[in-house]
CSV table of C-alpha atoms in Angstrom, one decimal:
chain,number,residue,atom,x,y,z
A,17,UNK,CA,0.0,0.0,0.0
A,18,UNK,CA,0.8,3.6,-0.3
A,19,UNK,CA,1.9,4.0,3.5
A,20,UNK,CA,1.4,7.6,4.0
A,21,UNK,CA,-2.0,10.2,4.3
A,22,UNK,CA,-3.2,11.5,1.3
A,23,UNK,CA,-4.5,15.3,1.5
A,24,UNK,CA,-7.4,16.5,-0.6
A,25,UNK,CA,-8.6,19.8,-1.4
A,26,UNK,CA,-11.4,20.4,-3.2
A,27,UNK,CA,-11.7,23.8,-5.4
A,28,UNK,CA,-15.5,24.0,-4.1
A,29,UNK,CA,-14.2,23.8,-0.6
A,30,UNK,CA,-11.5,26.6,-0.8
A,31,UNK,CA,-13.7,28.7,-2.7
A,32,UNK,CA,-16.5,28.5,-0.1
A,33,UNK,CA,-13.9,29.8,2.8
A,34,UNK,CA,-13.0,32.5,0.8
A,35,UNK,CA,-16.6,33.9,-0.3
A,36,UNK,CA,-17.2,34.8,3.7
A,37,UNK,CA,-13.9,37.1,4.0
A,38,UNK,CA,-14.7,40.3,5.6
A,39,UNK,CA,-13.4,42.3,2.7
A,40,UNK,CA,-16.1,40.0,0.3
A,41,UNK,CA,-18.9,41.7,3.2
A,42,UNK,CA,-17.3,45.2,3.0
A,43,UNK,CA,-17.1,45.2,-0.6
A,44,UNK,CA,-20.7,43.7,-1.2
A,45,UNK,CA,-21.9,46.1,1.7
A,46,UNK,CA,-19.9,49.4,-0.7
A,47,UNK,CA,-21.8,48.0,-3.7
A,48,UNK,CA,-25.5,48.0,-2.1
A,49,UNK,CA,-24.6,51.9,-0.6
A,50,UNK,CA,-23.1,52.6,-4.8
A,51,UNK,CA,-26.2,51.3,-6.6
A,52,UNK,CA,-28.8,53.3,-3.4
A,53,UNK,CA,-26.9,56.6,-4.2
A,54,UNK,CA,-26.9,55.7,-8.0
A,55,UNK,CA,-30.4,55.5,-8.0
A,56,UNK,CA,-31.3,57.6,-5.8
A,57,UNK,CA,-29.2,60.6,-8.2
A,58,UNK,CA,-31.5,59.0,-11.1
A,59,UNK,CA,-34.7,59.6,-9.9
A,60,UNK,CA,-33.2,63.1,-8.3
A,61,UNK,CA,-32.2,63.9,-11.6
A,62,UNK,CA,-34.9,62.7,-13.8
A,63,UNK,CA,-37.6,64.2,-11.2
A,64,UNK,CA,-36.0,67.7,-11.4
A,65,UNK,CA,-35.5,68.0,-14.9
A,66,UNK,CA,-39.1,66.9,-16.0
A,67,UNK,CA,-40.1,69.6,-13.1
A,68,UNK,CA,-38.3,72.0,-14.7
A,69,UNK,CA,-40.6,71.3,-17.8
A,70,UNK,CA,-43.8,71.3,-16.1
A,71,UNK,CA,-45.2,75.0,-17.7
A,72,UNK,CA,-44.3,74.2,-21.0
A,73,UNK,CA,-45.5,70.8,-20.8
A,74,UNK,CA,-48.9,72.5,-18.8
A,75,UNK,CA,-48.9,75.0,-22.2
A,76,UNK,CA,-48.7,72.4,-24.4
A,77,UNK,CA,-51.4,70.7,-23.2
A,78,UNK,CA,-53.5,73.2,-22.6
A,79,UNK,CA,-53.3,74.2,-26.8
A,80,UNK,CA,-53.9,70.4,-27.8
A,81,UNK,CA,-56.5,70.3,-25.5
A,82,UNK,CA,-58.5,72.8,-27.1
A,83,UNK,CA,-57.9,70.6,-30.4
A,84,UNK,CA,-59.5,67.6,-29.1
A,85,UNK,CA,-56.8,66.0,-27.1
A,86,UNK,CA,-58.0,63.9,-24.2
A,87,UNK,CA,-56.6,63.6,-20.7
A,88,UNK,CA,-55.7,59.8,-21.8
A,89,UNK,CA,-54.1,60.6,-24.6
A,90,UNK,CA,-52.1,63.9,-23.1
A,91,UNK,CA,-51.1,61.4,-20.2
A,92,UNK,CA,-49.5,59.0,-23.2
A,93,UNK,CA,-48.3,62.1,-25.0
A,94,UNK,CA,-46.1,62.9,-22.0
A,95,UNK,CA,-44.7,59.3,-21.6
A,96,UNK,CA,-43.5,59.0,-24.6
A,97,UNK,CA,-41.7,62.0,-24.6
A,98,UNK,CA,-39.6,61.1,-22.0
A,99,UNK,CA,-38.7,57.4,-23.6
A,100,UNK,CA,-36.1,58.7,-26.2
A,101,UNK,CA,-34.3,60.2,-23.5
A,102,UNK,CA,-34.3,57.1,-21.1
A,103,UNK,CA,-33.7,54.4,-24.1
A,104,UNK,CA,-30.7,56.1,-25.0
A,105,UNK,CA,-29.4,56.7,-21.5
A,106,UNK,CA,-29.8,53.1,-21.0
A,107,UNK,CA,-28.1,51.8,-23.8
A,108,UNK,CA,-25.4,54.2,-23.5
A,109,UNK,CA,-25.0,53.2,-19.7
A,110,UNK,CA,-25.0,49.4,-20.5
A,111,UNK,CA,-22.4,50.1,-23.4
A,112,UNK,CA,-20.0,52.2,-21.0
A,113,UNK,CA,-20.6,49.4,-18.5
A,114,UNK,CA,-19.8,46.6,-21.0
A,115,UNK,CA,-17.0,48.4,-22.5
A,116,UNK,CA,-15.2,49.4,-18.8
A,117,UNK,CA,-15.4,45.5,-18.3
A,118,UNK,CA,-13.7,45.0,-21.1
A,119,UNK,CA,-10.6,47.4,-20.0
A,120,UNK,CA,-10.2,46.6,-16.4
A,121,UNK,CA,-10.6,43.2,-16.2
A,122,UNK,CA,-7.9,41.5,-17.8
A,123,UNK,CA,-5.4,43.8,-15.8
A,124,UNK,CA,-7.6,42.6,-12.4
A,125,UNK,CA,-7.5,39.5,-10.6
A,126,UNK,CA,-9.9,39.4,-8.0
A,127,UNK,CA,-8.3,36.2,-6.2
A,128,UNK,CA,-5.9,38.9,-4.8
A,129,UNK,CA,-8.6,40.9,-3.0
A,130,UNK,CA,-10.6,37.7,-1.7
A,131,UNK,CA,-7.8,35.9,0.1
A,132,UNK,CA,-7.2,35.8,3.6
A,133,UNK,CA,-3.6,35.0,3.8
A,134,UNK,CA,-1.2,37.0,2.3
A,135,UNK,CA,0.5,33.9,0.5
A,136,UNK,CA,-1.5,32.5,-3.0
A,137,UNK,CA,-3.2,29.3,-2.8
A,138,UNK,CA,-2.8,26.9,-5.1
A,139,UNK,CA,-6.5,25.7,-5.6
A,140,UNK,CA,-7.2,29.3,-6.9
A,141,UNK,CA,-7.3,30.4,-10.2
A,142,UNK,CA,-7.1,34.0,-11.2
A,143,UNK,CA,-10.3,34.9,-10.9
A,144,UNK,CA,-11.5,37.8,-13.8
A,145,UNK,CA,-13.8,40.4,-14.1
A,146,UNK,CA,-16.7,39.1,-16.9
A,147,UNK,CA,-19.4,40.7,-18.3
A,148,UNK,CA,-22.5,39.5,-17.0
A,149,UNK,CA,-25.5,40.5,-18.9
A,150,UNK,CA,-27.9,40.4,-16.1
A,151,UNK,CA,-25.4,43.2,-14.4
A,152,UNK,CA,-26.0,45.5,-17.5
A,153,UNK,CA,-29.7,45.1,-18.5
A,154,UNK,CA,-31.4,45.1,-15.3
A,155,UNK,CA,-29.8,48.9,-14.6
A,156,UNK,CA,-30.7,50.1,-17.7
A,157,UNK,CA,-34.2,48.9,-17.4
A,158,UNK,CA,-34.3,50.8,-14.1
A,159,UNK,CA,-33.1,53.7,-15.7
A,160,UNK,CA,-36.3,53.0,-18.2
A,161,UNK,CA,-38.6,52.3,-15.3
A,162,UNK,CA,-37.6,55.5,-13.4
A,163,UNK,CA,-38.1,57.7,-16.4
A,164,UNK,CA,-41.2,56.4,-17.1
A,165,UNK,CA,-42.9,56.3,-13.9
A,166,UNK,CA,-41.6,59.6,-12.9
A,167,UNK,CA,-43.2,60.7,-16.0
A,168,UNK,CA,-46.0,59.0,-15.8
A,169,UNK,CA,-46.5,60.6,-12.3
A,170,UNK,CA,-46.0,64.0,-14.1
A,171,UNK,CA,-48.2,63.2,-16.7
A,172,UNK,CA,-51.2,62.1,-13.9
A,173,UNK,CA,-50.3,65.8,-12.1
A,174,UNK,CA,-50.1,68.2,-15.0
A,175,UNK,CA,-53.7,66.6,-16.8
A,176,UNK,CA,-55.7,66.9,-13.8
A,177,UNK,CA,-54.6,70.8,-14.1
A,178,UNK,CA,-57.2,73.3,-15.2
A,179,UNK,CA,-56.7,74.0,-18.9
A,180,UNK,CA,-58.7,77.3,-18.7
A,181,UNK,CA,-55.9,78.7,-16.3
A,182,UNK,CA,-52.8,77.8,-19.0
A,183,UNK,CA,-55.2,79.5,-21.6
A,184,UNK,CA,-55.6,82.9,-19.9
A,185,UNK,CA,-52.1,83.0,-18.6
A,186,UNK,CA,-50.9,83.1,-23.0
A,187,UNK,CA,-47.5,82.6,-23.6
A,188,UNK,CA,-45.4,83.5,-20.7
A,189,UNK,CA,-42.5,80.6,-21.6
């Protein structure tokens, strides 16, 4: 027989122990805070600059009122305004985010940052930053989301308006 202990590692084992690290919490806990302010700033953003609209948008709809316009339709008019803007932002944001990826990561090895000991182990690969498309889409359909609800909200606010008032008030913008 072979006499002497035989020591097995297994890559699932080693990669368990190193997915609780404290720097794996920190770093998980600094993304959660990134994507709150992130998103937070969208909507901030978005709200104020479709706020800063409102009396045009009210004129407008005050003048295609008097044409026949509905509430309905004047509520979808406003929606779809604000979709070029958010498509675009989207894309552009899942493009940047695809393209950064592409960049950094194969001048990053991540193994570095979730080891323990200082020394390399050798059931660890270099681990690499990847594009995941799940990563990309989902925060550029937020982006979408956000822009159309906040507009939608808008939309809801500036209908129920009186169009009489916009009318009378001729054009101040």
């Amino acid at each position: 027989g072979a006499g002497g202990s035989i020591d097995v590692t297994f890559r699932s084992k080693e990669r368990a122990a190193l997915a609780d690290t404290p720097v794996q919490a920190g770093a998980g806990r600094l993304y959660t805070a990134a994507v709150a302010a992130g998103a937070g700033y969208a909507v901030l953003a978005v709200l104020l600059s479709l706020l800063q609209s409102v009396p045009a948008r009210r004129a407008l709809l005050a003048r295609l009122r008097t044409m026949g316009l509905t509430r309905a339709q004047g509520r979808r008019l406003l929606v779809l305004e604000s979709l070029p803007q958010a498509l675009l932002a989207a894309c552009g944001g899942a493009l940047v985010g695809w393209a950064a990826i592409g960049l950094v990561g194969p001048g990053l090895d991540l193994a570095e940052l979730a080891m323990t000991a200082p020394q390399r182990l050798d059931a660890v690969e270099a681990v690499r930053l990847r594009t995941d498309p799940w990563s990309l889409l989902l925060p550029a359909g937020a982006v979408v989301l956000i822009a159309v609800g906040v507009a939608t909200v808008q939309a809801w606010w500036v209908t129920r308006l009186r169009t009489t008032t916009e009318l009378r008030a001729g054009d101040a913008t």
